[in-house]
Tab-separated table of C-alpha atoms in Angstrom:
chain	number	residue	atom	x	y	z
A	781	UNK	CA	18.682	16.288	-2.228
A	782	UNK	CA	18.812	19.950	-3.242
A	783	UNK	CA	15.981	21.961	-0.951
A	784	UNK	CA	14.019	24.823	-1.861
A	785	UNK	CA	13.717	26.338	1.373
A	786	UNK	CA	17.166	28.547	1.182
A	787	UNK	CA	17.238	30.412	-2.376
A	788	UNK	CA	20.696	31.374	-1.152
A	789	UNK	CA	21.694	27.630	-1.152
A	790	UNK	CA	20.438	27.053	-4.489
A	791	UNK	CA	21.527	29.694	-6.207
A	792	UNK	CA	25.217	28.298	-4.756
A	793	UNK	CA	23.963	24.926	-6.249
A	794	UNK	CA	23.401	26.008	-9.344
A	795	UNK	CA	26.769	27.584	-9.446
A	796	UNK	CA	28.576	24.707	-8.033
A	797	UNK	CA	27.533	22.085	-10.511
A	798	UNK	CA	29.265	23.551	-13.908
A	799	UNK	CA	32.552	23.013	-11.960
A	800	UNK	CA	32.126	19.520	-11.134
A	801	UNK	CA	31.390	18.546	-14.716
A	802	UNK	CA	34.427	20.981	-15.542
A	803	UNK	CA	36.114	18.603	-13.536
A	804	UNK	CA	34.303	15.712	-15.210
A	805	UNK	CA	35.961	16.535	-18.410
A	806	UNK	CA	39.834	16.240	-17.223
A	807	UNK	CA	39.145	13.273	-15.867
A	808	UNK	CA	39.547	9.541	-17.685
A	809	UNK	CA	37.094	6.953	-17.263
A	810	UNK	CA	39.255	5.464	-14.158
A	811	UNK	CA	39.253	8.166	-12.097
A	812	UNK	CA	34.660	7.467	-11.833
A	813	UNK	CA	35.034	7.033	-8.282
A	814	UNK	CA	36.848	10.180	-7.872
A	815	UNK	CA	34.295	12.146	-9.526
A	816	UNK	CA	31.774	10.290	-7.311
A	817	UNK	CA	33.656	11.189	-4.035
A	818	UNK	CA	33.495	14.824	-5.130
A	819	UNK	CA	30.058	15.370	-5.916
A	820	UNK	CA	29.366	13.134	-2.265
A	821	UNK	CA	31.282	16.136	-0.865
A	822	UNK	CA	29.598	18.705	-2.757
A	823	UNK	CA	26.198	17.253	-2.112
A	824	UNK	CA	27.124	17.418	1.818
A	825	UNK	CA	28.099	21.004	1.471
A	826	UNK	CA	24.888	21.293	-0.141
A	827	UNK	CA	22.931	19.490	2.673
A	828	UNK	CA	25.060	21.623	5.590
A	829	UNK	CA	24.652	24.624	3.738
A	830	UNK	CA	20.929	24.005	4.035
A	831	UNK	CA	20.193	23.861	7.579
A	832	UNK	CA	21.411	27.332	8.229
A	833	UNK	CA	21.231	31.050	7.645
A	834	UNK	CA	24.864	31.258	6.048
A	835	UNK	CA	24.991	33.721	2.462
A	836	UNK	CA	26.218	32.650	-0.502
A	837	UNK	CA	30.247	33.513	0.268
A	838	UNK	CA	29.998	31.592	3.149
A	839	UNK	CA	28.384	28.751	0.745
A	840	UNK	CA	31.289	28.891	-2.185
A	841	UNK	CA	34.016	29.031	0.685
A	842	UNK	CA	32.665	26.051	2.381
A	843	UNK	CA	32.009	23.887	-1.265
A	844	UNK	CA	36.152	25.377	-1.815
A	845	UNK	CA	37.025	23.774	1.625
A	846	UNK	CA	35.870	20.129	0.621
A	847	UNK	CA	36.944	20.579	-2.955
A	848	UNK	CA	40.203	21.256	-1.313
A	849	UNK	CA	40.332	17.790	0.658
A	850	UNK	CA	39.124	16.034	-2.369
A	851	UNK	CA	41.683	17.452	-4.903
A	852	UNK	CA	44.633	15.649	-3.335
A	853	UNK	CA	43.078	12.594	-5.207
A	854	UNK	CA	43.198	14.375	-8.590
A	855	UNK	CA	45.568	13.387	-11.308
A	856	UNK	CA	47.372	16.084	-13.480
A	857	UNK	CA	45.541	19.522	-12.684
A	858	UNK	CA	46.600	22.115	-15.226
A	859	UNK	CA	48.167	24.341	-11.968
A	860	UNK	CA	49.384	23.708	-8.438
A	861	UNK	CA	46.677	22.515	-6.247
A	862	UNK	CA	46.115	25.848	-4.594
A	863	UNK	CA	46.406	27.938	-7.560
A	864	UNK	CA	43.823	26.033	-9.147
A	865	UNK	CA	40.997	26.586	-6.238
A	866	UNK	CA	41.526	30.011	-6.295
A	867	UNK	CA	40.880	29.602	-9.583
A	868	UNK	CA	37.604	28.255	-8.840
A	869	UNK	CA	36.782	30.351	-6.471
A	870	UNK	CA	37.285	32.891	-8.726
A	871	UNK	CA	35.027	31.606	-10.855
A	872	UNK	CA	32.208	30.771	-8.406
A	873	UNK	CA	32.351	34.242	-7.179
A	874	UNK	CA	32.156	35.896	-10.750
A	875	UNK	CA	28.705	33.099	-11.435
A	876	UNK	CA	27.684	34.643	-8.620
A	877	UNK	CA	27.623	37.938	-8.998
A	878	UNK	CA	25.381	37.220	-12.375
A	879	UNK	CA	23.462	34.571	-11.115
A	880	UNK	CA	20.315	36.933	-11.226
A	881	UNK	CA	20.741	37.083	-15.303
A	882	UNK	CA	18.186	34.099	-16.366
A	883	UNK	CA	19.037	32.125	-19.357
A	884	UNK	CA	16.952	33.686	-22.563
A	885	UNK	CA	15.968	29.583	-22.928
A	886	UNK	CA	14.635	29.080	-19.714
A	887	UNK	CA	12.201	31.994	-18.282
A	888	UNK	CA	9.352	31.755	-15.358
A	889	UNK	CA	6.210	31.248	-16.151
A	890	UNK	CA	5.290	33.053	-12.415
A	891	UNK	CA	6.162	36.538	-13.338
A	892	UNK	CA	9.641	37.106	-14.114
A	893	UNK	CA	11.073	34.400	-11.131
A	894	UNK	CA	13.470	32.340	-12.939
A	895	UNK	CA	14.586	28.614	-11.644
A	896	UNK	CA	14.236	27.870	-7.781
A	897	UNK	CA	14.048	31.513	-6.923
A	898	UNK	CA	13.449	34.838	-7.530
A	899	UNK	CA	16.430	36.312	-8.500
A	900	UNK	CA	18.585	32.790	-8.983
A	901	UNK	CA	19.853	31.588	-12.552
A	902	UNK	CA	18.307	28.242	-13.970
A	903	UNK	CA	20.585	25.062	-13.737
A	904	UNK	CA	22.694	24.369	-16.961
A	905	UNK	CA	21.324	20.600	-16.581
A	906	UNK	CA	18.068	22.123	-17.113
A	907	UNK	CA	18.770	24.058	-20.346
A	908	UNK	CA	20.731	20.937	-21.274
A	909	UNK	CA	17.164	18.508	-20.920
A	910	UNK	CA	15.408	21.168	-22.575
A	911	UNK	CA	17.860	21.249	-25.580
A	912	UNK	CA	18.027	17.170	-25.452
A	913	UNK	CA	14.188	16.239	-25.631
A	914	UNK	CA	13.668	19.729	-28.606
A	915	UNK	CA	16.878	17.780	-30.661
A	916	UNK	CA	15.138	14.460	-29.773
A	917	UNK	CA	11.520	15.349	-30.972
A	918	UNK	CA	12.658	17.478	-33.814
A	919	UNK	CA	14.818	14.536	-35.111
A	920	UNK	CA	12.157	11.970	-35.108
A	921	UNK	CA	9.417	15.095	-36.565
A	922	UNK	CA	11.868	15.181	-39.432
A	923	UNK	CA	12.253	11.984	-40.497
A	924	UNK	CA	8.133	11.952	-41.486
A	925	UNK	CA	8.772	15.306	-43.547
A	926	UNK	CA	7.366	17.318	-39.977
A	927	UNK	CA	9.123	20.317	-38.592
A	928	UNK	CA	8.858	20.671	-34.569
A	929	UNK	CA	7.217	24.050	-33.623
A	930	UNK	CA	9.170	26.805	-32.233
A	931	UNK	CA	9.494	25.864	-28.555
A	932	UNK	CA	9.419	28.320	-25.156
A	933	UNK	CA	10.305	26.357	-21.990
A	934	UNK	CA	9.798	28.292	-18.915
A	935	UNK	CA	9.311	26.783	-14.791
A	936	UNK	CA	6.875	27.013	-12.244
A	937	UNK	CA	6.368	24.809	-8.851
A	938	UNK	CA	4.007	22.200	-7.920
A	939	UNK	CA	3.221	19.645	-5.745
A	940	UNK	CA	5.239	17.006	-7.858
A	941	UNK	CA	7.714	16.861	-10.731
A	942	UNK	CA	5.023	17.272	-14.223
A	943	UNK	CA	4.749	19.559	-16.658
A	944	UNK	CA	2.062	20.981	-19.103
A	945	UNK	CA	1.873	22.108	-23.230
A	946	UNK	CA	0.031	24.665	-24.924
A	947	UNK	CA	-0.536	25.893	-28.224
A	948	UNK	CA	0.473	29.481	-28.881
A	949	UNK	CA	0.457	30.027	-32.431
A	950	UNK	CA	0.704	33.126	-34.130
A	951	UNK	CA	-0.882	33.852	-37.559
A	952	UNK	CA	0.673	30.906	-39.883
A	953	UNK	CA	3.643	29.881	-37.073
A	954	UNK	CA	3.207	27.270	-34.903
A	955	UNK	CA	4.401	27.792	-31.279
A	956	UNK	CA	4.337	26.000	-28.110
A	957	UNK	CA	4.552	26.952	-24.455
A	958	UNK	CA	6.022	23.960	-22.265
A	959	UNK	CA	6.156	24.633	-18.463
A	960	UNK	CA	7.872	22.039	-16.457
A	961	UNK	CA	6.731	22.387	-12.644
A	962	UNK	CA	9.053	21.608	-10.320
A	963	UNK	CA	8.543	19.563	-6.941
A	964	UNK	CA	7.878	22.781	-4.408
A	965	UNK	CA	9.455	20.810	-1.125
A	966	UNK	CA	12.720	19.203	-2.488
A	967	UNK	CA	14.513	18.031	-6.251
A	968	UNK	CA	15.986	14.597	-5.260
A	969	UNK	CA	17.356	12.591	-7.816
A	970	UNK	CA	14.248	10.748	-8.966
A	971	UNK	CA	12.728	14.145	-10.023
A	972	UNK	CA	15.872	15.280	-11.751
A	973	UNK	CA	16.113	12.317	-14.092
A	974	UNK	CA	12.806	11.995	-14.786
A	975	UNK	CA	12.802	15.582	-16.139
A	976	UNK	CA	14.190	14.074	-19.949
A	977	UNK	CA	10.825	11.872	-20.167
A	978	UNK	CA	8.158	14.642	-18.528
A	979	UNK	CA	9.447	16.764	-21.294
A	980	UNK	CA	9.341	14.699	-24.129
A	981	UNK	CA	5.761	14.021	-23.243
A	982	UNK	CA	5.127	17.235	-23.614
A	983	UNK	CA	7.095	18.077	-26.901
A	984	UNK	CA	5.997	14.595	-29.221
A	985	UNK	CA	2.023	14.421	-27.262
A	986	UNK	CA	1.195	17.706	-27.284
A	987	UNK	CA	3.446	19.984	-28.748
A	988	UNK	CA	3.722	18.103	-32.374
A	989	UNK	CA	-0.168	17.340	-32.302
A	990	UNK	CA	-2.154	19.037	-35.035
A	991	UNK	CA	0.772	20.592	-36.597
A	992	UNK	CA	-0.256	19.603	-40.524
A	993	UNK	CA	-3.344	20.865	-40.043
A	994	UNK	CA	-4.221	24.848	-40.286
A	995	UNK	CA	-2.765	27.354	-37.737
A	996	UNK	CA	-3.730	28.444	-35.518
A	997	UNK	CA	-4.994	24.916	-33.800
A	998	UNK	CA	-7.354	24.590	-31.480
A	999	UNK	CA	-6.625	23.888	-27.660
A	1000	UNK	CA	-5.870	20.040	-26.451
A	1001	UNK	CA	-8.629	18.249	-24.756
A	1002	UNK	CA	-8.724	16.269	-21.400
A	1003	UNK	CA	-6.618	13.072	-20.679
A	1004	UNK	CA	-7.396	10.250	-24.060
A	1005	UNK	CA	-6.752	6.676	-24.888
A	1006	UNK	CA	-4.471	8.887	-27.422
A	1007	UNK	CA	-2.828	11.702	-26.568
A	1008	UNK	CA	-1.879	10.033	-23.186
A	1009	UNK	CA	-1.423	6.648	-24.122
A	1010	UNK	CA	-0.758	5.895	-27.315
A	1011	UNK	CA	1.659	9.069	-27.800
A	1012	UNK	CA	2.839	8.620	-24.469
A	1013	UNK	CA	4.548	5.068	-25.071
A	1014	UNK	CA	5.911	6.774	-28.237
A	1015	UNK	CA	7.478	9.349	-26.029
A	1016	UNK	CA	8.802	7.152	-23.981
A	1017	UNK	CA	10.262	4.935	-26.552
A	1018	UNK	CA	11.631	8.010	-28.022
A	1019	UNK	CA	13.607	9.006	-24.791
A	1020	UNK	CA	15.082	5.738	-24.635
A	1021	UNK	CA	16.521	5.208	-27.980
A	1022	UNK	CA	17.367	8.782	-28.192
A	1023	UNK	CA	19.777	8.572	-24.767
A	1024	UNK	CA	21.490	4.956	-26.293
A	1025	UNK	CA	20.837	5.304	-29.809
A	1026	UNK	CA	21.031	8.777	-30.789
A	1027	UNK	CA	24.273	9.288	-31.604
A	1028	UNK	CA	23.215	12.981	-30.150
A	1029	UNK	CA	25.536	15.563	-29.538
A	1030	UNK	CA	23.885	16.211	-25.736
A	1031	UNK	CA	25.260	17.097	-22.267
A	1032	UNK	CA	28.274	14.704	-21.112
A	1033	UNK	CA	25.792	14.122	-17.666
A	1034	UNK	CA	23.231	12.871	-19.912
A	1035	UNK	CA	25.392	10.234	-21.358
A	1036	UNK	CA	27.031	10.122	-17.875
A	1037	UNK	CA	23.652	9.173	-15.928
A	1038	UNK	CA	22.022	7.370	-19.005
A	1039	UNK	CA	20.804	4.393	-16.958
A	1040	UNK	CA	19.689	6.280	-13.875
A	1041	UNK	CA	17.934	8.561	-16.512
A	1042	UNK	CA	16.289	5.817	-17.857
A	1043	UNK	CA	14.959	3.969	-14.648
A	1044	UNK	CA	13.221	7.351	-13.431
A	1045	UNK	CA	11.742	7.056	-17.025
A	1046	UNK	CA	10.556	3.788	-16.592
A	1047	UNK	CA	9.064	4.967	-13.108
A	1048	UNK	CA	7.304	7.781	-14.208
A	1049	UNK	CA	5.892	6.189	-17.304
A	1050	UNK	CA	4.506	3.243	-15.386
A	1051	UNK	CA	3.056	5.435	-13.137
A	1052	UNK	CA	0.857	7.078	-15.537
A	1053	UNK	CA	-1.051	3.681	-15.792
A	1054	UNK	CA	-1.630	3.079	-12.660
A	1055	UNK	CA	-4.811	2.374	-11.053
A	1056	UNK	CA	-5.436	2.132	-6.985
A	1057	UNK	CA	-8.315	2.594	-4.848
A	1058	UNK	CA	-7.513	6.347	-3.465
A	1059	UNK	CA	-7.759	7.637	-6.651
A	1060	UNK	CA	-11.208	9.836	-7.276
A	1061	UNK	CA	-13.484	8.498	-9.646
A	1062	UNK	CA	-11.978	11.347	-12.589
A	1063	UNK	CA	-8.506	9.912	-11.934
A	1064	UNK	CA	-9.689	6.572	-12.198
A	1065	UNK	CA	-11.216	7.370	-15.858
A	1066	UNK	CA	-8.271	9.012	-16.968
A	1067	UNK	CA	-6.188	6.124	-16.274
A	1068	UNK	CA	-8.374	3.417	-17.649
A	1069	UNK	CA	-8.400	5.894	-21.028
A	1070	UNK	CA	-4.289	5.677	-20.992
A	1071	UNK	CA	-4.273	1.942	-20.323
A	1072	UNK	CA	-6.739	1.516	-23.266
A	1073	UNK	CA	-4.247	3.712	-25.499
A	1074	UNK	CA	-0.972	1.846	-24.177
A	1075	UNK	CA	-2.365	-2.252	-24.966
A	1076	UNK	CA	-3.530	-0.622	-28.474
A	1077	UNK	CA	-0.339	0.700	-29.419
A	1078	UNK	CA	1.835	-2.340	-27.959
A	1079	UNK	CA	-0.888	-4.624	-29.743
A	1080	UNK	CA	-0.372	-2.784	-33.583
A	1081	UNK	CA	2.888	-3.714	-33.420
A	1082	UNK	CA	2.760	-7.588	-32.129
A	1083	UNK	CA	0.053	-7.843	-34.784
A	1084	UNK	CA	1.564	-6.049	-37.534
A	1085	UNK	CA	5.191	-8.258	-36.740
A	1086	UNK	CA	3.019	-11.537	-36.904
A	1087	UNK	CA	1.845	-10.434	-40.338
A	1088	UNK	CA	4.813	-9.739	-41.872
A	1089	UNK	CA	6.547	-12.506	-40.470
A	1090	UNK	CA	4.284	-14.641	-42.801
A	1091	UNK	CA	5.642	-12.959	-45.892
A	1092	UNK	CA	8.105	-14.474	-47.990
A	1093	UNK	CA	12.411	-13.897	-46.951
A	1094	UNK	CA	11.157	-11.730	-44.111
A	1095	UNK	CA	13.424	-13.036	-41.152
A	1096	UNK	CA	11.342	-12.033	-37.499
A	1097	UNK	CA	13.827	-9.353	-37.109
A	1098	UNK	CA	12.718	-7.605	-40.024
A	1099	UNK	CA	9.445	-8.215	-39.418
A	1100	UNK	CA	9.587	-6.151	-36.110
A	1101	UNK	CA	11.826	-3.427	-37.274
A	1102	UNK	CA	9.107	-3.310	-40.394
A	1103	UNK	CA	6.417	-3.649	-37.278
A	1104	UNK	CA	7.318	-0.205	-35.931
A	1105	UNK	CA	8.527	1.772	-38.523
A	1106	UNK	CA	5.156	1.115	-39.186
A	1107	UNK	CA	3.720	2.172	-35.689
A	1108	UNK	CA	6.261	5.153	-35.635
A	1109	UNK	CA	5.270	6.927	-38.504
A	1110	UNK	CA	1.408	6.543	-37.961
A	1111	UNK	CA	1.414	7.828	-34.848
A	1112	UNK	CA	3.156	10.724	-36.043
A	1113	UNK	CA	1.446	11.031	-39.173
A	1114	UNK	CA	-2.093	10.962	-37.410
A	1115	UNK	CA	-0.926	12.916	-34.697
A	1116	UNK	CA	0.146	15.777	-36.746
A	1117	UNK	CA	-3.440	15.372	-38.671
A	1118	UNK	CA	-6.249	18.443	-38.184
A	1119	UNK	CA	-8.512	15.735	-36.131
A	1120	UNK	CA	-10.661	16.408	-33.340
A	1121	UNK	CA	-9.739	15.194	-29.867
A	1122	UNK	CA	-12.917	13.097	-29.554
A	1123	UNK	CA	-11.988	11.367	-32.688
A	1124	UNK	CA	-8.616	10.343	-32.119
A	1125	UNK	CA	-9.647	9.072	-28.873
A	1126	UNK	CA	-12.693	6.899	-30.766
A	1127	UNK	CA	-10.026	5.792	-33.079
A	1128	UNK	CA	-7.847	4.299	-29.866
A	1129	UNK	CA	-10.983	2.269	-29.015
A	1130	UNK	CA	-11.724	1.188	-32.423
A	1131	UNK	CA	-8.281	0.129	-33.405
A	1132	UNK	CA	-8.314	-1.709	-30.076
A	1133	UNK	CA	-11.364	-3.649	-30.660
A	1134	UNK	CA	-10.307	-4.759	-34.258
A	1135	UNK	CA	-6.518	-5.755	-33.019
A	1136	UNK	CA	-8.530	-7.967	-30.678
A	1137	UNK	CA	-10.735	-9.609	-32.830
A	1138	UNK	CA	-10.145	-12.318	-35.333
A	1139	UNK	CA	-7.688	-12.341	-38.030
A	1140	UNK	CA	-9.622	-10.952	-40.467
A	1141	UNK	CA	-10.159	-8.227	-38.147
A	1142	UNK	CA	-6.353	-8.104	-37.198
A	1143	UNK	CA	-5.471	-7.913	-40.842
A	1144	UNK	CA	-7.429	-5.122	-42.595
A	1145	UNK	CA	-6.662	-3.070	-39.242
A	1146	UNK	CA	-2.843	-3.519	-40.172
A	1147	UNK	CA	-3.728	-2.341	-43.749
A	1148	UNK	CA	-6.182	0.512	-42.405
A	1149	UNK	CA	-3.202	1.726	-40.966
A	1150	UNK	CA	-0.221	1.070	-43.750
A	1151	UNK	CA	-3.236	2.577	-46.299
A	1152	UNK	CA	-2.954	5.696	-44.127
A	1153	UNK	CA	0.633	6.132	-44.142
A	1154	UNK	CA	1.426	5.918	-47.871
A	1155	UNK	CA	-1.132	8.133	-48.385
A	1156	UNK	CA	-2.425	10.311	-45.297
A	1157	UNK	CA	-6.613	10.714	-45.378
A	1158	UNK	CA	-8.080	10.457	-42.082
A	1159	UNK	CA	-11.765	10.281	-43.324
A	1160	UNK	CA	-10.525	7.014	-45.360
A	1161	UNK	CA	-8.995	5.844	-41.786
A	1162	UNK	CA	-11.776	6.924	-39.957
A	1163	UNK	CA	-14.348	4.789	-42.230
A	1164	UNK	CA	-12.099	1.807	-41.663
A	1165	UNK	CA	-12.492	1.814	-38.223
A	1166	UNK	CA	-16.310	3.034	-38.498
A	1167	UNK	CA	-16.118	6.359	-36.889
């Protein structure tokens, strides 16, 4: 766990990890549990480091001492063992020096404090989740004829790992803010590979919402069946397929920590539904609205698969991968629509009620919503679901 306590520490943290993944790199897929053994010593560097008042010199020496009993273990380094710590050390000493000089992609949303600390440098990883979930959204905008708007990430600290979206549009350009809050007493593990789904909540929710409508858009509303549920399962659907499927040209850690990326995914997502007694009555609403938003949007597509499984040739495969194409592309479609926040949350609730009726019900909901997509008119969708 990296603390926040020491900005001295972190600031050696963030300098620390580019070398480990430079050592990533030289390294074939046999040599894993080499590349595990050094980041355990890093990561107890890290943790020593910590607990005391030592600067940042002291820090890089100390990280260059382990590195030094792990490199025996190395296969092939480009120079002798000792010329090629200097050589790090070197390095380290240089990203130190400039550590101060934040990223232009990644500025504080707290006045000028950039990642961790006031005069540290954001993480690479960081940048690199930033630049996977913007590739990831912009991707999947594109493929309905959308284009993303221009995107500023910036930090601030919470209580917890979240992060929030707002419109900043400027005469006919869309914009969005997106400020990802980071845990203010410790970024463990969890937090860190959660940070790909948080985001892409944000981006595909929030960010893309409104965007075919006129500019500038009005502000987003409260927690809705919608915007929290509905979008949220496509966000985390998105995030998913995006870190097996993609294809993507992202950060080798991404690929690297794919499944551990994905399980802090399926944490945080299934946490947003959740429902328990110590919540206030506000918190209990909000997550009865997203539970009401996720059953809709899983029950379009089991509905919408049973229908076209009953057409002619139409093997159940196809009828799925027909099922949420479908899905997909309304939910982007409608979320991109100039619609009121109150209605697309009615529309959640009506869609719901239909898909759990009969199957006449079931069926002219399904063609509510294909009617919509060949041809986008959400006062023709909003009669079909009486709104």
């Amino acid at each position: 766990m990296i603390h926040h306590a020491k900005p001295e520490v972190l600031k050696a943290a963030a300098v620390t990890m580019p070398f480990v993944r430079f050592i990533e790199v030289r390294m074939s897929a046999r040599h894993v549990q080499t590349v595990q053994s050094l980041r355990a010593e890093m990561a107890a560097e890290i943790a020593r480091a910590s607990v005391h008042e030592g600067g940042l010199a002291d820090f890089v020496l100390g990280c260059a001492a382990q590195l030094n009993r792990v490199l025996p273990k190395l296969p092939a380094l480009p120079t002798s063992q000792q010329a090629y710590i200097d050589e790090l050390v070197a390095d380290w000493r240089s990203r130190a020096q400039s550590v101060g000089e934040a990223a232009p992609a990644c500025q504080s949303a707290t006045g000028g404090a950039a990642l961790f600390a006031a005069e540290s440098a954001c993480l690479a990883e960081l940048i690199d989740a930033f630049a996977f979930v913007e590739d990831a959204t912009a991707g999947l905008l594109a493929g309905e004829g959308l284009v993303l708007p221009a995107m500023t990430f910036c930090t601030a600290f919470d209580g917890a790992l979240c992060a929030e979206c707002s419109h900043i549009d400027q005469g006919a350009a869309f914009a969005e803010k997106i400020v990802l809050f980071l845990p203010e007493r410790g970024f463990d593990k969890a937090s860190f590979c959660a940070m790909p789904y948080v985001l892409m909540h944000e981006l595909i929710c929030h960010g893309a919402q409104g965007i075919s409508g006129p500019c500038p858009r009005a502000a987003g509303g409260p927690d809705c069946p919608w915007s929290d549920g509905w979008m949220d399962c496509l966000a985390y659907e998105t995030c998913l397929n995006y870190l097996f499927l993609g294809n993507a040209n992202f950060a080798p850690w991404l690929e690297s920590m794919a499944a551990a990326i994905a399980a802090a995914a399926q944490a945080h997502h299934a946490a947003r539904y959740q429902s328990a007694g110590k919540l206030t009555a506000l918190r209990e609403l909000a997550a009865m609205a997203r539970n009401e938003g996720k059953e809709a949007w899983h029950a379009l597509r089991n509905v919408a698969a049973a229908i076209y499984r009953q057409l002619p040739g139409v093997t159940p495969y196809e009828a799925e991968t027909k099922a949420d194409a479908l899905r997909r592309t309304f939910s982007l479609l409608y979320n991109a629509a100039d619609v009121a926040h109150e209605e697309r949350a009615a529309l959640v609730t009506g869609l719901w009620t239909l898909l759990s009726g009969g199957n006449a019900d079931r069926a002219a909901s399904v063609a509510a919503i294909e009617g919509f997509v060949a041809a986008p008119n959400t006062g023709a969708l909003h009669r079909a679901f009486a709104l």
